CSV table of C-alpha atoms in Angstrom, one decimal:
chain,number,residue,atom,x,y,z
A,1,MET,CA,-6.0,20.3,-46.2
A,2,HIS,CA,-4.7,24.0,-46.4
A,3,ILE,CA,-3.8,25.2,-42.4
A,4,GLY,CA,-4.8,28.6,-43.5
A,5,LYS,CA,-8.2,28.2,-45.1
A,6,THR,CA,-10.2,28.5,-42.1
A,7,GLY,CA,-8.3,30.8,-39.7
A,8,LEU,CA,-8.2,28.3,-37.3
A,9,ASP,CA,-4.2,28.2,-37.2
A,10,LYS,CA,-4.5,32.0,-35.8
A,11,LYS,CA,-6.6,31.0,-32.6
A,12,GLU,CA,-5.2,30.3,-29.3
A,13,ALA,CA,-7.1,27.6,-27.1
A,14,VAL,CA,-7.4,25.9,-23.5
A,15,PHE,CA,-7.7,22.3,-23.2
A,16,HIS,CA,-7.7,20.4,-19.8
A,17,LEU,CA,-7.1,16.7,-19.4
A,18,PHE,CA,-9.0,15.0,-16.7
A,19,PHE,CA,-11.1,11.9,-15.7
A,20,ARG,CA,-14.7,11.3,-15.0
A,21,ARG,CA,-14.7,8.3,-12.5
A,22,PRO,CA,-12.1,7.0,-9.9
A,23,PRO,CA,-10.7,3.9,-11.1
A,24,PHE,CA,-11.5,0.5,-9.1
A,25,ASN,CA,-14.7,2.4,-7.4
A,26,GLY,CA,-12.2,3.9,-5.1
A,27,GLY,CA,-11.8,6.9,-3.8
A,28,PHE,CA,-8.9,8.3,-5.0
A,29,THR,CA,-6.4,8.4,-7.7
A,30,VAL,CA,-2.8,8.9,-8.0
A,31,ALA,CA,-1.7,11.0,-10.9
A,32,ALA,CA,1.5,9.5,-12.9
A,33,GLY,CA,3.2,9.9,-16.1
A,34,LEU,CA,4.0,13.6,-16.2
A,35,GLU,CA,8.0,12.9,-17.0
A,36,ALA,CA,7.0,11.0,-19.9
A,37,VAL,CA,4.9,13.9,-20.9
A,38,VAL,CA,7.9,16.1,-20.5
A,39,SER,CA,10.0,14.0,-22.6
A,40,TYR,CA,7.5,14.0,-25.2
A,41,LEU,CA,7.2,17.7,-25.7
A,42,GLU,CA,10.6,18.5,-25.3
A,43,ASN,CA,11.4,16.4,-28.5
A,44,PHE,CA,8.1,17.2,-30.2
A,45,HIS,CA,8.4,17.6,-34.2
A,46,PHE,CA,7.7,16.0,-37.5
A,47,ASP,CA,10.5,14.4,-39.1
A,48,ASN,CA,11.0,13.5,-42.7
A,49,ASN,CA,10.1,9.9,-42.1
A,50,ASP,CA,6.6,11.4,-40.6
A,51,LEU,CA,6.2,13.6,-43.4
A,52,ALA,CA,6.8,11.0,-45.9
A,53,TYR,CA,4.3,8.7,-44.1
A,54,LEU,CA,1.4,11.4,-44.3
A,55,GLN,CA,2.5,12.2,-47.7
A,56,THR,CA,1.0,8.5,-48.6
A,57,LEU,CA,-2.3,8.8,-47.1
A,58,ARG,CA,-5.4,9.1,-49.6
A,59,ASP,CA,-9.0,10.3,-49.2
A,60,PRO,CA,-11.9,8.0,-50.4
A,61,GLU,CA,-11.4,9.6,-53.7
A,62,ASN,CA,-7.9,8.4,-53.9
A,63,GLN,CA,-6.5,11.9,-53.7
A,64,PRO,CA,-3.9,13.2,-51.2
A,65,LEU,CA,-5.4,13.5,-47.7
A,66,PHE,CA,-2.8,16.1,-47.0
A,67,SER,CA,-1.7,19.3,-49.3
A,68,PRO,CA,1.8,20.0,-49.9
A,69,GLU,CA,1.4,23.2,-47.9
A,70,PHE,CA,0.0,21.5,-44.6
A,71,LEU,CA,2.9,19.2,-44.6
A,72,ASP,CA,5.5,22.0,-45.0
A,73,TYR,CA,3.5,23.6,-42.2
A,74,LEU,CA,4.0,20.3,-39.9
A,75,ASN,CA,7.6,20.5,-41.3
A,76,LYS,CA,8.2,23.7,-39.6
A,77,LEU,CA,6.0,23.4,-36.5
A,78,LYS,CA,7.9,24.0,-33.1
A,79,PHE,CA,6.1,23.4,-29.9
A,80,SER,CA,5.1,26.6,-28.3
A,81,CYS,CA,2.3,26.1,-25.6
A,82,ASP,CA,2.2,26.6,-22.0
A,83,ILE,CA,1.6,23.5,-19.9
A,84,ASP,CA,0.7,23.4,-16.5
A,85,ALA,CA,0.0,20.0,-14.5
A,86,VAL,CA,-0.2,18.3,-11.0
A,87,PRO,CA,3.0,16.9,-9.9
A,88,GLU,CA,3.3,13.2,-10.2
A,89,GLY,CA,2.6,11.6,-6.8
A,90,THR,CA,-0.2,14.0,-6.4
A,91,VAL,CA,-3.7,12.5,-5.1
A,92,VAL,CA,-6.3,13.6,-7.6
A,93,PHE,CA,-10.4,13.3,-8.0
A,94,PRO,CA,-12.6,13.1,-10.7
A,95,HIS,CA,-13.5,16.4,-12.8
A,96,GLU,CA,-10.0,18.0,-11.3
A,97,PRO,CA,-7.7,18.9,-14.4
A,98,LEU,CA,-4.6,17.0,-14.3
A,99,ILE,CA,-2.7,19.0,-17.2
A,100,ARG,CA,-4.0,22.2,-18.9
A,101,VAL,CA,-2.6,22.9,-22.0
A,102,GLN,CA,-2.8,26.8,-23.7
A,103,GLY,CA,-1.3,27.5,-26.9
A,104,PRO,CA,-2.2,27.5,-30.9
A,105,LEU,CA,-5.3,25.6,-31.5
A,106,ILE,CA,-3.6,23.0,-33.7
A,107,GLN,CA,-0.7,22.0,-31.5
A,108,CYS,CA,-3.5,21.7,-28.7
A,109,GLN,CA,-5.3,19.3,-30.8
A,110,ILE,CA,-2.4,17.4,-32.0
A,111,LEU,CA,-1.6,16.9,-28.2
A,112,GLU,CA,-4.9,15.1,-27.5
A,113,SER,CA,-4.1,11.6,-27.9
A,114,PRO,CA,-0.5,11.5,-26.7
A,115,LEU,CA,-1.1,13.3,-23.6
A,116,LEU,CA,-4.0,10.8,-23.0
A,117,ASN,CA,-1.8,7.7,-23.5
A,118,LEU,CA,1.0,9.0,-21.5
A,119,THR,CA,-1.2,9.7,-18.6
A,120,ASN,CA,-3.9,7.3,-18.3
A,121,PHE,CA,-2.1,4.1,-18.1
A,122,PRO,CA,0.6,5.2,-15.3
A,123,SER,CA,-2.0,7.1,-13.2
A,124,LEU,CA,-4.1,3.8,-13.1
A,125,ILE,CA,-1.4,1.4,-12.2
A,126,ALA,CA,-0.2,3.9,-9.5
A,127,THR,CA,-3.3,4.1,-8.1
A,128,LYS,CA,-3.7,0.2,-8.3
A,129,ALA,CA,-0.3,-0.1,-6.5
A,130,ALA,CA,-0.8,2.6,-3.6
A,131,ARG,CA,-4.3,0.4,-2.8
A,132,MET,CA,-2.1,-2.8,-2.8
A,133,CYS,CA,0.2,-0.6,-0.4
A,134,VAL,CA,-2.6,0.4,1.5
A,135,ALA,CA,-3.9,-3.2,2.1
A,136,SER,CA,-0.6,-4.3,3.0
A,137,LYS,CA,-0.6,-2.2,6.1
A,138,GLY,CA,3.1,-1.2,5.8
A,139,ASP,CA,4.5,-4.8,4.7
A,140,PRO,CA,6.9,-4.4,1.4
A,141,VAL,CA,5.0,-4.8,-1.8
A,142,LEU,CA,7.1,-6.2,-4.8
A,143,GLU,CA,6.0,-5.8,-8.4
A,144,PHE,CA,6.4,-9.0,-10.1
A,145,GLY,CA,4.4,-8.1,-13.4
A,146,LEU,CA,6.8,-8.2,-16.3
A,147,ARG,CA,5.6,-11.6,-18.0
A,148,ARG,CA,1.8,-10.6,-17.7
A,149,ALA,CA,2.1,-6.9,-18.8
A,150,GLN,CA,1.0,-5.6,-22.2
A,151,GLY,CA,4.5,-5.6,-24.3
A,152,ILE,CA,7.7,-4.4,-23.1
A,153,ASP,CA,6.6,-0.6,-23.1
A,154,GLY,CA,3.7,-1.6,-21.0
A,155,ALA,CA,5.5,-3.6,-18.4
A,156,LEU,CA,8.3,-0.6,-18.0
A,157,THR,CA,5.4,2.1,-17.6
A,158,ALA,CA,3.9,-0.4,-15.1
A,159,SER,CA,7.0,-0.9,-13.2
A,160,ARG,CA,7.7,2.8,-12.7
A,161,ALA,CA,4.1,3.8,-11.7
A,162,ALA,CA,3.9,0.6,-9.2
A,163,TYR,CA,7.1,2.7,-7.7
A,164,ILE,CA,5.2,5.8,-7.6
A,165,GLY,CA,2.3,4.0,-6.0
A,166,GLY,CA,4.5,2.5,-3.2
A,167,CYS,CA,5.9,-0.6,-4.3
A,168,ASP,CA,9.2,-1.4,-2.9
A,169,SER,CA,11.0,-3.2,-5.8
A,170,THR,CA,10.3,-4.5,-9.2
A,171,SER,CA,11.6,-8.0,-10.7
A,172,ASN,CA,11.8,-5.9,-14.0
A,173,LEU,CA,15.7,-5.5,-14.3
A,174,LEU,CA,15.3,-3.3,-17.4
A,175,ALA,CA,13.1,-0.9,-15.3
A,176,GLY,CA,15.7,-1.1,-12.5
A,177,ARG,CA,18.5,0.1,-14.9
A,178,LEU,CA,16.6,2.8,-16.7
A,179,PHE,CA,14.5,4.2,-13.7
A,180,GLY,CA,16.7,3.4,-10.6
A,181,ILE,CA,14.3,1.3,-8.7
A,182,PRO,CA,15.5,-1.2,-6.5
A,183,VAL,CA,15.0,-5.1,-8.0
A,184,LYS,CA,14.2,-8.1,-6.3
A,185,GLY,CA,12.9,-11.4,-7.3
A,186,THR,CA,13.3,-15.4,-6.6
A,187,HIS,CA,14.3,-18.0,-8.2
A,188,SER,CA,11.6,-20.1,-10.5
A,189,HIS,CA,9.6,-23.3,-10.2
A,190,SER,CA,12.0,-24.5,-13.5
A,191,TRP,CA,15.2,-24.2,-11.2
A,192,VAL,CA,13.7,-26.4,-8.9
A,193,MET,CA,12.5,-28.9,-11.3
A,194,VAL,CA,15.8,-29.3,-13.5
A,195,PHE,CA,16.9,-31.0,-10.4
A,196,ASP,CA,16.5,-34.5,-9.2
A,197,GLU,CA,15.6,-33.6,-5.7
A,198,GLU,CA,14.2,-30.3,-4.4
A,199,LEU,CA,17.0,-30.2,-1.6
A,200,GLU,CA,19.5,-30.2,-4.3
A,201,SER,CA,18.4,-27.2,-6.0
A,202,PHE,CA,18.2,-25.1,-2.5
A,203,GLN,CA,21.6,-26.2,-1.8
A,204,THR,CA,23.0,-25.5,-5.4
A,205,TYR,CA,21.5,-22.1,-5.1
A,206,ALA,CA,22.7,-21.3,-1.6
A,207,GLU,CA,26.2,-22.4,-2.4
A,208,ASN,CA,26.3,-19.9,-5.6
A,209,LEU,CA,24.3,-17.1,-3.9
A,210,PRO,CA,24.7,-17.4,-0.3
A,211,ALA,CA,24.0,-14.0,0.3
A,212,ASN,CA,20.5,-13.9,-1.6
A,213,CYS,CA,18.7,-17.1,-0.5
A,214,VAL,CA,14.8,-16.9,-1.3
A,215,PHE,CA,13.8,-20.3,-2.0
A,216,LEU,CA,10.3,-20.8,-4.0
A,217,VAL,CA,8.7,-24.0,-1.8
A,218,ASP,CA,5.9,-25.0,-3.5
A,219,THR,CA,7.1,-26.8,-6.7
A,220,TYR,CA,5.8,-30.0,-5.3
A,221,ASP,CA,4.7,-29.9,-1.5
A,222,SER,CA,4.8,-26.5,0.1
A,223,ILE,CA,5.6,-27.7,4.1
A,224,ASP,CA,7.7,-30.1,2.8
A,225,GLY,CA,9.4,-27.5,0.8
A,226,VAL,CA,9.8,-25.1,3.8
A,227,LYS,CA,11.4,-28.3,5.9
A,228,LYS,CA,13.9,-28.4,3.0
A,229,ALA,CA,14.6,-24.8,3.0
A,230,ILE,CA,15.1,-25.0,6.8
A,231,GLU,CA,17.7,-27.9,6.5
A,232,VAL,CA,19.5,-25.7,3.8
A,233,GLY,CA,19.1,-22.7,6.0
A,234,LYS,CA,21.6,-24.4,8.8
A,235,TRP,CA,23.6,-24.9,6.2
A,236,LEU,CA,23.9,-21.2,5.5
A,237,ARG,CA,24.0,-20.3,9.3
A,238,SER,CA,26.9,-22.5,9.7
A,239,ARG,CA,28.8,-20.2,7.3
A,240,ASP,CA,27.3,-17.0,8.9
A,241,LYS,CA,24.7,-16.5,6.2
A,242,LYS,CA,21.0,-16.3,6.3
A,243,LEU,CA,18.1,-17.9,4.9
A,244,LEU,CA,16.5,-14.3,4.1
A,245,GLY,CA,13.1,-16.0,2.8
A,246,ILE,CA,10.7,-18.6,1.3
A,247,ARG,CA,8.1,-17.9,-1.3
A,248,LEU,CA,4.5,-19.5,-1.2
A,249,ASP,CA,2.9,-19.0,-4.9
A,250,SER,CA,0.0,-21.4,-4.5
A,251,GLY,CA,-2.7,-23.4,-2.4
A,252,ASP,CA,-4.1,-21.8,0.8
A,253,LEU,CA,-1.7,-18.7,1.5
A,254,ALA,CA,-3.3,-18.1,4.9
A,255,LEU,CA,-3.0,-21.7,6.2
A,256,LEU,CA,0.5,-22.6,4.5
A,257,SER,CA,1.7,-19.1,5.7
A,258,ILE,CA,0.8,-20.2,9.4
A,259,LYS,CA,2.4,-23.6,9.3
A,260,SER,CA,5.3,-22.4,7.4
A,261,ARG,CA,5.7,-19.7,10.2
A,262,GLU,CA,5.6,-22.2,12.9
A,263,LEU,CA,8.2,-24.4,11.4
A,264,LEU,CA,10.5,-21.4,10.7
A,265,ASP,CA,10.4,-20.1,14.6
A,266,ALA,CA,11.0,-23.7,15.8
A,267,ALA,CA,13.8,-24.2,13.8
A,268,GLY,CA,15.2,-20.5,15.0
A,269,PHE,CA,14.5,-18.9,11.7
A,270,SER,CA,12.0,-16.3,13.0
A,271,ASP,CA,13.7,-13.5,11.4
A,272,THR,CA,13.1,-15.7,7.8
A,273,LYS,CA,10.3,-13.8,6.0
A,274,ILE,CA,7.6,-15.4,4.2
A,275,ILE,CA,6.8,-14.0,0.7
A,276,VAL,CA,3.7,-14.5,-1.1
A,277,SER,CA,2.7,-14.5,-4.8
A,278,ASN,CA,-0.3,-15.9,-6.8
A,279,GLU,CA,-3.0,-13.3,-8.3
A,280,LEU,CA,-2.7,-11.1,-5.4
A,281,ASP,CA,-4.9,-7.9,-5.4
A,282,GLU,CA,-5.8,-5.4,-2.4
A,283,VAL,CA,-8.8,-7.4,-1.7
A,284,LEU,CA,-6.9,-10.6,-1.4
A,285,ILE,CA,-4.4,-9.0,0.7
A,286,THR,CA,-7.0,-7.7,2.9
A,287,GLU,CA,-8.8,-11.0,3.3
A,288,LEU,CA,-5.3,-12.8,3.8
A,289,LYS,CA,-4.3,-10.3,6.6
A,290,ARG,CA,-7.9,-10.6,8.3
A,291,GLN,CA,-7.7,-14.4,8.4
A,292,GLY,CA,-4.2,-14.1,10.4
A,293,ALA,CA,-1.8,-14.9,7.7
A,294,GLN,CA,1.8,-14.6,8.9
A,295,ILE,CA,3.0,-13.0,5.4
A,296,ASN,CA,5.5,-10.4,5.7
A,297,ILE,CA,6.2,-9.6,1.9
A,298,TRP,CA,3.6,-9.6,-1.0
A,299,GLY,CA,4.6,-10.1,-4.5
A,300,VAL,CA,1.9,-9.0,-7.0
A,301,GLY,CA,2.1,-9.3,-10.8
A,302,THR,CA,-0.9,-9.7,-13.1
A,303,ASN,CA,-3.6,-7.5,-11.4
A,304,LEU,CA,-1.4,-4.8,-10.7
A,305,VAL,CA,0.6,-4.3,-13.9
A,306,THR,CA,-2.7,-4.7,-15.9
A,307,GLY,CA,-5.0,-2.9,-13.8
A,308,GLY,CA,-6.7,-6.2,-12.6
A,309,ASN,CA,-10.5,-5.4,-12.9
A,310,GLN,CA,-10.3,-2.3,-14.7
A,311,SER,CA,-8.3,-1.8,-17.8
A,312,ALA,CA,-8.0,1.9,-18.0
A,313,LEU,CA,-8.3,5.0,-16.6
A,314,ASP,CA,-11.2,7.3,-18.3
A,315,GLY,CA,-9.4,10.5,-19.0
A,316,VAL,CA,-10.5,12.5,-21.5
A,317,TYR,CA,-9.2,16.0,-23.2
A,318,LYS,CA,-11.6,18.6,-23.6
A,319,ILE,CA,-11.5,22.0,-25.0
A,320,SER,CA,-12.5,24.8,-22.8
A,321,ALA,CA,-11.7,28.3,-24.2
A,322,ILE,CA,-10.8,29.8,-27.3
A,323,ARG,CA,-9.8,33.1,-28.6
A,324,ASN,CA,-8.5,35.3,-31.3
A,325,PRO,CA,-4.9,36.6,-30.8
A,326,ASN,CA,-5.1,38.9,-28.0
A,327,GLY,CA,-8.9,38.7,-28.1
A,328,PRO,CA,-11.2,38.0,-25.4
A,329,TRP,CA,-11.6,34.4,-24.2
A,330,GLN,CA,-14.7,32.6,-25.8
A,331,TYR,CA,-15.5,29.7,-23.1
A,332,LYS,CA,-16.4,26.4,-24.6
A,333,LEU,CA,-18.4,23.1,-23.1
A,334,LYS,CA,-19.3,19.8,-24.4
A,335,LEU,CA,-23.0,19.2,-23.7
A,336,SER,CA,-24.6,15.7,-23.1
A,337,GLU,CA,-27.5,14.2,-21.8
A,338,GLN,CA,-25.3,12.8,-18.8
A,339,MET,CA,-24.2,15.6,-16.6
A,340,THR,CA,-21.0,13.8,-15.5
A,341,LYS,CA,-20.1,14.0,-19.4
A,342,VAL,CA,-20.6,17.7,-19.4
A,343,SER,CA,-17.2,19.5,-19.5
A,344,SER,CA,-16.7,22.7,-17.7
A,345,PRO,CA,-15.7,26.0,-19.2
A,346,GLY,CA,-12.9,28.4,-18.5
A,347,ILE,CA,-9.3,28.3,-17.7
A,348,LEU,CA,-9.5,26.0,-14.8
A,349,GLN,CA,-7.0,25.5,-11.8
A,350,VAL,CA,-7.4,23.3,-8.7
A,351,ARG,CA,-7.2,24.7,-5.3
A,352,ARG,CA,-6.9,22.3,-2.3
A,353,PHE,CA,-7.6,23.3,1.2
A,354,THR,CA,-6.3,22.0,4.5
A,355,SER,CA,-6.7,22.0,8.4
A,356,SER,CA,-4.2,21.2,11.0
A,357,GLN,CA,-6.1,17.6,10.6
A,358,GLY,CA,-5.3,17.3,7.0
A,359,ASN,CA,-6.7,18.3,3.6
A,360,VAL,CA,-10.5,19.2,3.6
A,361,ALA,CA,-11.7,19.8,0.4
A,362,ASP,CA,-10.7,21.0,-3.3
A,363,ALA,CA,-11.9,23.5,-5.3
A,364,ILE,CA,-12.2,23.8,-9.0
A,365,TYR,CA,-12.0,27.8,-10.1
A,366,ASP,CA,-11.3,29.8,-13.4
A,367,MET,CA,-7.9,31.8,-13.4
A,368,GLU,CA,-9.4,34.4,-15.5
A,369,LYS,CA,-11.6,35.5,-12.4
A,370,GLY,CA,-9.5,34.5,-9.9
A,371,PHE,CA,-10.6,32.8,-6.4
A,372,PRO,CA,-13.1,35.4,-4.6
A,373,SER,CA,-11.8,36.5,-1.3
A,374,ASP,CA,-14.9,37.2,0.5
A,375,GLU,CA,-16.7,33.6,0.2
A,376,TYR,CA,-15.2,30.2,-0.5
A,377,THR,CA,-18.4,28.4,-1.4
A,378,ILE,CA,-18.1,25.3,-3.9
A,379,VAL,CA,-21.0,23.4,-5.7
A,380,ASP,CA,-20.9,19.4,-6.4
A,381,PRO,CA,-20.7,19.6,-10.4
A,382,LEU,CA,-23.1,16.8,-10.5
A,383,ASP,CA,-25.5,18.2,-7.7
A,384,PRO,CA,-26.1,21.7,-7.5
A,385,THR,CA,-28.0,21.1,-3.8
A,386,MET,CA,-24.7,20.1,-2.6
A,387,LEU,CA,-22.8,23.3,-1.3
A,388,ARG,CA,-20.1,23.8,0.9
A,389,THR,CA,-18.8,27.0,2.4
A,390,LEU,CA,-15.2,26.9,3.4
A,391,ARG,CA,-13.6,28.5,6.4
A,392,LYS,CA,-11.7,31.5,5.7
A,393,ASN,CA,-8.8,30.5,7.8
A,394,LEU,CA,-7.8,27.3,6.1
A,395,GLN,CA,-4.6,26.9,4.3
A,396,TRP,CA,-4.4,26.2,0.5
A,397,THR,CA,-2.4,25.4,-2.4
A,398,ASP,CA,-3.0,25.5,-6.1
A,399,LEU,CA,-2.2,22.1,-7.5
A,400,LEU,CA,-1.4,22.9,-11.6
A,401,VAL,CA,2.1,24.1,-11.4
A,402,PRO,CA,3.8,25.5,-14.5
A,403,ILE,CA,5.6,22.8,-16.6
A,404,PHE,CA,6.4,24.6,-20.0
A,405,ARG,CA,6.2,28.2,-21.1
A,406,LYS,CA,6.1,29.2,-24.6
A,407,GLY,CA,7.1,25.7,-25.3
A,408,LYS,CA,10.4,25.9,-22.8
A,409,ARG,CA,10.4,23.5,-20.0
A,410,VAL,CA,10.4,25.7,-16.6
A,411,TYR,CA,9.9,22.5,-14.5
A,412,GLU,CA,12.7,20.5,-12.4
A,413,LEU,CA,11.8,17.0,-12.8
A,414,PRO,CA,12.1,15.4,-9.3
A,415,LEU,CA,13.7,12.1,-8.4
A,416,LEU,CA,11.4,9.0,-8.7
A,417,SER,CA,12.2,8.3,-5.2
A,418,ASP,CA,11.0,11.6,-4.2
A,419,ILE,CA,8.0,11.2,-6.0
A,420,ARG,CA,7.1,7.8,-4.4
A,421,ALA,CA,7.6,9.6,-1.1
A,422,LYS,CA,5.1,12.3,-1.9
A,423,THR,CA,2.6,9.9,-2.8
A,424,GLN,CA,2.9,8.2,0.7
A,425,GLN,CA,2.6,11.7,2.1
A,426,GLU,CA,-0.2,12.8,0.1
A,427,LEU,CA,-2.2,9.9,1.3
A,428,GLN,CA,-1.6,10.6,4.8
A,429,GLN,CA,-3.3,14.0,4.5
A,430,PHE,CA,-6.6,12.6,3.6
A,431,PRO,CA,-9.5,10.8,5.8
A,432,VAL,CA,-8.9,7.3,6.0
A,433,GLY,CA,-12.5,6.6,4.7
A,434,ILE,CA,-11.4,7.5,1.3
A,435,LYS,CA,-8.9,4.5,0.9
A,436,ARG,CA,-11.8,2.0,1.8
A,437,PHE,CA,-12.0,-0.5,-0.9
A,438,LEU,CA,-15.7,-1.2,-0.1
A,439,ASN,CA,-18.1,2.3,-0.3
A,440,PRO,CA,-15.1,4.5,0.2
A,441,HIS,CA,-15.7,8.0,1.6
A,442,LYS,CA,-16.1,10.6,-1.3
A,443,TYR,CA,-13.4,13.5,-0.7
A,444,VAL,CA,-15.3,16.8,-1.0
A,445,VAL,CA,-14.5,18.3,-4.8
A,446,GLY,CA,-16.5,21.2,-6.0
A,447,MET,CA,-16.6,24.0,-8.6
A,448,GLU,CA,-16.2,27.6,-7.0
A,449,LYS,CA,-19.6,28.9,-7.2
A,450,SER,CA,-19.4,31.9,-9.9
A,451,LEU,CA,-17.9,28.9,-12.0
A,452,TYR,CA,-20.4,26.9,-11.6
A,453,GLU,CA,-23.0,29.5,-12.4
A,454,GLN,CA,-21.2,30.5,-15.5
A,455,LYS,CA,-21.2,26.7,-16.5
A,456,VAL,CA,-24.9,26.7,-16.0
A,457,ALA,CA,-25.6,29.8,-17.8
A,458,LEU,CA,-23.6,28.6,-20.8
A,459,ILE,CA,-25.6,25.2,-21.0
A,460,LYS,CA,-28.6,27.1,-20.9
A,461,ASP,CA,-27.5,29.2,-23.8
A,462,ILE,CA,-26.4,26.2,-25.4
A,463,ARG,CA,-29.7,24.3,-25.1
A,464,SER,CA,-31.9,27.4,-26.0
A,465,ARG,CA,-30.2,27.9,-29.4
A,466,ILE,CA,-30.5,24.0,-30.2
A,467,GLY,CA,-33.7,23.1,-28.5
A,468,ASN,CA,-33.7,21.6,-24.8
A,469,PHE,CA,-35.0,18.3,-25.7
A,470,ALA,CA,-34.9,16.0,-28.6
A,471,GLU,CA,-37.7,15.1,-30.6
A,472,THR,CA,-39.6,12.0,-29.8
């Protein structure tokens, strides 16, 4: 393979990273992963070990897959693209670009897999965490997922993304050290089981960590465990310390939490928190609240860090324009029999319109043409009969911001705590209906009318050249 044989090395392209369906059949998605993208791009290169490996690859005829000239090209390759992206913590919707890449075609193509890998999973987990925090209605949600996560890197990514989505802390100490996330946890069942008596395990723990006492009470009998925790709590109180909480990890969590609250309150421990875990998700949290469960803090693990009932965000990365150096753009789209899989042409941006009551609608538009000043009409990309004309007096913000210019970073990475706060602020600006778990309200997202018309014209042009329908 010689990079100059086709002349494609001289072409400039535009690609967009987006997703087609909201995860969890929900009404919103939280963008995450940009900091990892920035780190990857700032360190983008092929080192000697990379090139040595590529040199070993063979084609089916056992000849070198890559020519020496191509490997030399990779050796000298320097990242030089323009990157625009929505900041982490931004609430986004299907078909909206999360990242726009513009630059040499080969660089844009090489970036496809890494950008999708670095964006899809954290966005999935940040969204799952946000849903759980919505369900908890302000109660703290703790991320307890390390032991069930997909490897160390999956666990770290999940801990960071869960914090962006709204979790208060993590049990993953390495994530705490690397990202500055608050760390919290409780002792294990094995701590209780190494003692002859449950009471002895609580007492020993209290003697060694008197300011950090949260007792896991369900190793044997939950209600009996609560009574023993209260006994040790009285000992702590005599030493001006507090019984901070108890944790329930099995059984009928609603009933057990109610009975535990009664016992704690009767003993004068009304400020002791009841923490629960055990395969929680947003649906179960909602149901426990409906049943009147007396739960103060929610420890979520498996169903958070794995995505639970959805294993991946269906993010894709598609070319939308190409040109020769300094030439006119030639717009591209991927055609499909399914309209949802037909990509959009152009150099795209997302404009979010807001009123005094919050966000109203998003419009995807082509930056080459700009946004028309005389008419704010948007079209549902999947249903052309659904049009909406927006009021002229609405405020607006363009969501994608410059991250790199000619390969140089121009974006200041925010603090993780600020990203987490942004997620909460963003969610507050949307109608409550999009946060429902069952049949959520569909937020208005459309293509600017002239962009949609151009997309349709391009579809018709392609179909006229290849034939409208396959032979049957």
